[in-house]
CSV table of C-alpha atoms in Angstrom, one decimal:
chain,number,residue,atom,x,y,z
A,1,MET,CA,19.5,-80.3,-83.3
A,2,LYS,CA,21.3,-83.2,-84.9
A,3,LEU,CA,21.9,-84.7,-81.4
A,4,LEU,CA,18.2,-84.3,-80.6
A,5,ASP,CA,17.3,-86.0,-83.9
A,6,ALA,CA,19.6,-88.9,-83.1
A,7,ILE,CA,18.1,-89.4,-79.7
A,8,LEU,CA,14.6,-89.3,-81.1
A,9,ASP,CA,15.6,-91.8,-83.8
A,10,LEU,CA,17.0,-94.1,-81.1
A,11,LEU,CA,13.8,-93.9,-79.0
A,12,PHE,CA,11.4,-93.9,-81.9
A,13,PRO,CA,13.1,-95.6,-84.9
A,14,PRO,CA,12.0,-94.0,-88.2
A,15,LYS,CA,9.5,-96.0,-90.2
A,16,CYS,CA,8.5,-95.9,-93.9
A,17,PRO,CA,5.2,-93.9,-94.0
A,18,PHE,CA,3.6,-96.4,-96.4
A,19,CYS,CA,4.5,-99.9,-95.2
A,20,GLY,CA,5.6,-99.1,-91.6
A,21,LYS,CA,8.9,-100.8,-91.9
A,22,VAL,CA,11.6,-99.7,-89.5
A,23,GLN,CA,14.5,-98.0,-91.2
A,24,GLU,CA,17.9,-96.6,-90.4
A,25,THR,CA,17.0,-93.2,-91.9
A,26,ARG,CA,13.8,-91.2,-92.2
A,27,GLY,CA,11.9,-91.4,-95.5
A,28,ILE,CA,10.3,-93.8,-97.9
A,29,CYS,CA,11.8,-97.3,-98.1
A,30,PRO,CA,13.3,-98.3,-101.5
A,31,SER,CA,10.6,-101.0,-102.0
A,32,CYS,CA,7.7,-98.6,-101.5
A,33,GLU,CA,9.4,-95.9,-103.6
A,34,LYS,CA,9.3,-98.4,-106.5
A,35,ALA,CA,5.8,-99.7,-105.9
A,36,LEU,CA,4.0,-96.5,-105.1
A,37,PRO,CA,1.4,-95.3,-107.6
A,38,TRP,CA,3.1,-92.0,-108.7
A,39,THR,CA,1.2,-89.5,-110.8
A,40,GLU,CA,3.1,-88.4,-113.9
A,41,GLY,CA,3.2,-84.8,-115.2
A,42,ASP,CA,-0.2,-83.2,-115.6
A,43,GLN,CA,-1.8,-86.3,-114.3
A,44,GLY,CA,-1.0,-84.9,-110.9
A,45,LEU,CA,-3.0,-81.8,-111.5
A,46,ARG,CA,-6.8,-81.7,-110.7
A,47,SER,CA,-9.1,-78.8,-111.5
A,48,LEU,CA,-11.4,-78.3,-108.5
A,49,PRO,CA,-14.9,-76.7,-108.3
A,50,GLY,CA,-14.4,-72.9,-108.7
A,51,GLY,CA,-11.4,-73.2,-110.9
A,52,THR,CA,-8.8,-73.9,-108.2
A,53,VAL,CA,-6.0,-76.4,-109.1
A,54,CYS,CA,-4.6,-79.1,-106.8
A,55,ALA,CA,-1.4,-80.9,-107.4
A,56,ALA,CA,-0.4,-84.3,-105.8
A,57,PRO,CA,2.5,-86.7,-106.3
A,58,LEU,CA,0.5,-89.9,-105.7
A,59,TRP,CA,-2.8,-91.7,-106.5
A,60,TYR,CA,-4.9,-92.5,-103.5
A,61,GLU,CA,-4.8,-96.3,-103.8
A,62,ASP,CA,-2.9,-99.4,-102.6
A,63,LEU,CA,0.2,-98.4,-100.6
A,64,THR,CA,-0.7,-94.8,-100.6
A,65,ARG,CA,-4.2,-95.4,-99.1
A,66,ASP,CA,-2.7,-97.7,-96.4
A,67,GLY,CA,-0.1,-95.2,-95.4
A,68,LEU,CA,-2.5,-92.2,-95.3
A,69,LEU,CA,-5.1,-94.1,-93.3
A,70,ARG,CA,-2.3,-95.1,-90.8
A,71,PHE,CA,-1.2,-91.5,-90.7
A,72,LYS,CA,-4.7,-90.1,-90.0
A,73,PHE,CA,-6.3,-92.7,-87.8
A,74,GLN,CA,-3.5,-94.8,-86.1
A,75,SER,CA,-1.5,-92.0,-84.5
A,76,ALA,CA,1.3,-92.3,-87.1
A,77,SER,CA,2.0,-88.6,-86.9
A,78,ALA,CA,5.8,-89.1,-87.6
A,79,ALA,CA,4.8,-89.9,-91.2
A,80,ALA,CA,4.2,-86.2,-91.7
A,81,GLU,CA,7.8,-85.5,-92.3
A,82,PRO,CA,8.4,-87.7,-95.4
A,83,LEU,CA,4.8,-87.0,-96.6
A,84,GLY,CA,5.3,-83.2,-96.3
A,85,GLU,CA,8.5,-83.5,-98.2
A,86,LEU,CA,6.6,-85.1,-101.1
A,87,ILE,CA,4.1,-82.2,-101.0
A,88,ALA,CA,7.0,-79.7,-101.0
A,89,GLN,CA,8.6,-81.3,-104.1
A,90,CYS,CA,5.3,-81.5,-105.9
A,91,ALA,CA,4.4,-77.9,-105.1
A,92,ALA,CA,7.8,-76.7,-106.2
A,93,GLU,CA,7.4,-78.6,-109.5
A,94,HIS,CA,3.9,-77.3,-110.4
A,95,PHE,CA,3.6,-74.0,-108.6
A,96,SER,CA,7.1,-72.5,-108.3
A,97,GLY,CA,6.8,-68.7,-107.8
A,98,GLU,CA,3.0,-68.8,-107.6
A,99,PHE,CA,2.6,-68.6,-103.8
A,100,ASP,CA,4.1,-66.6,-100.9
A,101,VAL,CA,2.4,-68.1,-97.9
A,102,VAL,CA,1.5,-71.7,-96.9
A,103,THR,CA,-1.6,-72.7,-94.9
A,104,TRP,CA,-3.7,-75.8,-94.4
A,105,VAL,CA,-7.2,-77.2,-94.3
A,106,PRO,CA,-8.0,-77.2,-90.5
A,107,VAL,CA,-9.9,-79.8,-88.6
A,108,SER,CA,-12.6,-78.9,-86.0
A,109,ARG,CA,-11.7,-78.5,-82.4
A,110,ARG,CA,-13.6,-81.7,-81.5
A,111,ARG,CA,-11.7,-83.7,-84.0
A,112,LEU,CA,-8.4,-82.2,-83.0
A,113,ARG,CA,-9.1,-83.2,-79.4
A,114,LYS,CA,-10.1,-86.7,-80.4
A,115,ARG,CA,-7.1,-87.3,-82.8
A,116,GLY,CA,-4.5,-85.3,-80.9
A,117,TYR,CA,-3.2,-83.6,-84.1
A,118,ASP,CA,-4.3,-81.9,-87.3
A,119,GLN,CA,-2.8,-84.0,-90.1
A,120,ALA,CA,-2.9,-81.2,-92.7
A,121,GLU,CA,-1.2,-78.8,-90.3
A,122,LEU,CA,1.6,-81.4,-89.7
A,123,LEU,CA,2.0,-81.8,-93.5
A,124,ALA,CA,2.2,-78.0,-94.1
A,125,ARG,CA,4.8,-77.6,-91.3
A,126,ALA,CA,6.9,-80.5,-92.8
A,127,ALA,CA,6.7,-79.1,-96.3
A,128,CYS,CA,7.7,-75.6,-95.0
A,129,ARG,CA,10.7,-77.0,-93.3
A,130,VAL,CA,12.0,-78.0,-96.7
A,131,TRP,CA,11.9,-74.3,-97.6
A,132,SER,CA,13.1,-73.0,-94.2
A,133,VAL,CA,9.8,-71.1,-93.7
A,134,LYS,CA,6.8,-71.5,-91.5
A,135,PRO,CA,3.1,-72.0,-92.5
A,136,GLU,CA,0.5,-69.6,-91.2
A,137,ARG,CA,-2.9,-70.4,-89.8
A,138,LEU,CA,-5.3,-68.5,-92.1
A,139,LEU,CA,-8.5,-70.6,-91.6
A,140,ARG,CA,-10.5,-72.0,-88.8
A,141,LYS,CA,-13.3,-74.6,-88.9
A,142,VAL,CA,-16.4,-73.2,-87.3
A,143,GLN,CA,-18.7,-76.2,-87.7
A,144,ASP,CA,-18.1,-79.8,-86.8
A,145,ASN,CA,-19.9,-81.1,-89.9
A,146,PRO,CA,-20.2,-84.9,-90.6
A,147,ALA,CA,-17.1,-86.5,-92.1
A,148,GLN,CA,-16.7,-86.3,-95.8
A,149,SER,CA,-15.7,-89.9,-95.8
A,150,GLY,CA,-19.3,-90.9,-95.1
A,151,LEU,CA,-20.6,-89.2,-98.3
A,152,THR,CA,-20.1,-90.7,-101.8
A,153,GLU,CA,-21.8,-88.1,-104.0
A,154,ALA,CA,-19.9,-85.0,-105.1
A,155,ALA,CA,-23.0,-82.7,-104.6
A,156,ALA,CA,-23.5,-84.0,-101.1
A,157,ARG,CA,-19.8,-83.4,-100.3
A,158,ARG,CA,-20.0,-79.8,-101.6
A,159,ALA,CA,-23.1,-79.1,-99.5
A,160,ASN,CA,-21.5,-80.7,-96.4
A,161,VAL,CA,-18.6,-78.2,-96.3
A,162,LEU,CA,-20.4,-75.1,-97.4
A,163,GLY,CA,-19.8,-72.3,-94.9
A,164,VAL,CA,-17.9,-74.4,-92.3
A,165,TYR,CA,-14.6,-72.4,-92.6
A,166,GLU,CA,-13.8,-68.8,-91.9
A,167,PRO,CA,-10.7,-66.6,-92.1
A,168,VAL,CA,-8.7,-66.2,-88.9
A,169,ASP,CA,-7.6,-62.7,-89.8
A,170,VAL,CA,-8.6,-61.1,-93.1
A,171,GLY,CA,-5.7,-58.7,-92.8
A,172,ARG,CA,-3.2,-61.6,-93.1
A,173,ILE,CA,-4.9,-62.9,-96.2
A,174,GLN,CA,-5.6,-59.8,-98.4
A,175,GLY,CA,-3.4,-59.6,-101.5
A,176,ARG,CA,-1.4,-62.8,-100.7
A,177,ARG,CA,-0.9,-65.8,-102.9
A,178,VAL,CA,-1.7,-68.9,-100.9
A,179,LEU,CA,-0.6,-72.6,-101.1
A,180,LEU,CA,-3.3,-74.6,-99.3
A,181,VAL,CA,-2.2,-78.0,-98.1
A,182,ASP,CA,-4.3,-81.1,-97.3
A,183,ASP,CA,-3.7,-84.9,-97.2
A,184,ILE,CA,-6.1,-86.3,-99.8
A,185,CYS,CA,-8.1,-84.8,-102.6
A,186,THR,CA,-11.1,-86.8,-103.7
A,187,THR,CA,-13.9,-84.7,-105.2
A,188,GLY,CA,-12.0,-81.5,-104.1
A,189,SER,CA,-15.0,-80.1,-102.3
A,190,THR,CA,-13.2,-79.4,-99.1
A,191,LEU,CA,-10.2,-77.7,-100.8
A,192,ALA,CA,-12.5,-75.7,-103.1
A,193,GLU,CA,-14.5,-74.4,-100.2
A,194,CYS,CA,-11.4,-73.4,-98.3
A,195,ALA,CA,-10.0,-71.7,-101.4
A,196,ARG,CA,-13.3,-69.8,-101.9
A,197,THR,CA,-13.2,-68.6,-98.3
A,198,LEU,CA,-9.6,-67.4,-98.8
A,199,ARG,CA,-10.5,-65.6,-102.0
A,200,ASP,CA,-13.5,-64.0,-100.4
A,201,ALA,CA,-11.2,-62.7,-97.7
A,202,GLY,CA,-9.0,-61.1,-100.3
A,203,ALA,CA,-6.4,-63.7,-101.3
A,204,ALA,CA,-4.9,-62.8,-104.7
A,205,GLU,CA,-4.5,-66.4,-105.7
A,206,VAL,CA,-4.9,-69.9,-104.1
A,207,VAL,CA,-3.3,-73.1,-105.3
A,208,CYS,CA,-3.6,-76.5,-103.5
A,209,ALA,CA,-1.3,-79.4,-102.8
A,210,ALA,CA,-2.1,-82.8,-101.3
A,211,VAL,CA,-0.3,-86.1,-100.9
A,212,ALA,CA,-2.7,-88.0,-103.1
A,213,LEU,CA,-5.5,-87.7,-105.6
A,214,THR,CA,-8.3,-90.2,-106.2
A,215,ARG,CA,-8.6,-91.1,-109.9
A,216,GLU,CA,-11.5,-89.1,-111.3
A,217,LYS,CA,-13.4,-92.2,-112.6
A,218,GLU,CA,-13.3,-94.0,-109.3
A,219,LYS,CA,-16.0,-93.7,-106.7
A,220,VAL,CA,-15.1,-92.0,-103.4
A,221,HIS,CA,-14.1,-94.6,-100.9
A,222,LYS,CA,-15.7,-94.4,-97.5
A,223,ASP,CA,-12.2,-94.6,-95.9
A,224,GLY,CA,-11.1,-91.5,-97.8
A,225,LYS,CA,-10.9,-87.8,-97.2
A,226,GLU,CA,-12.8,-86.4,-94.3
């Protein structure tokens, strides 16, 4: 495995997920690590509609926004590893002992074909590698609704995602405590709807983790969460 990693690093040199700078090792470059808008303590916790809590290590602004947009829309899928590690660290800090399975917010089939990967799934898999476990696909997206990024009002975002997710297998959800992973949490409508779907299917508890949160007083940016 180490040999394979070395070959891949030679063919595809690791880059900082935020500035895109080529590095000798995978991860965040020292300059970005100092400059990133880190959340501190309970700042990194957001109460979502329905009472679900989301944790994130970063604010969705400046370098964070640049890196996540590159990750989502410019085929920078390799950034999932360091970003997923951030999610794992954040979830361990805020939700240690509160979940026993990890899943993600799925994209629609059409969007998956267009993009070639599901960014939240890649993040969940990268986070789980830190813990030497594997995430489970618990949800599917059954409607290809308009992108959340085109909506600025919280009420419109909640309405846009209502009923667009369903459980893959109720039997794999019942009684389990779920960590739900996504890339960005803006109003929290998408995460809240997925959490509601999981609870309705019998999940004992749902907590959420993302790479970044928007500041609550900011308006939703049109380049933000889908």
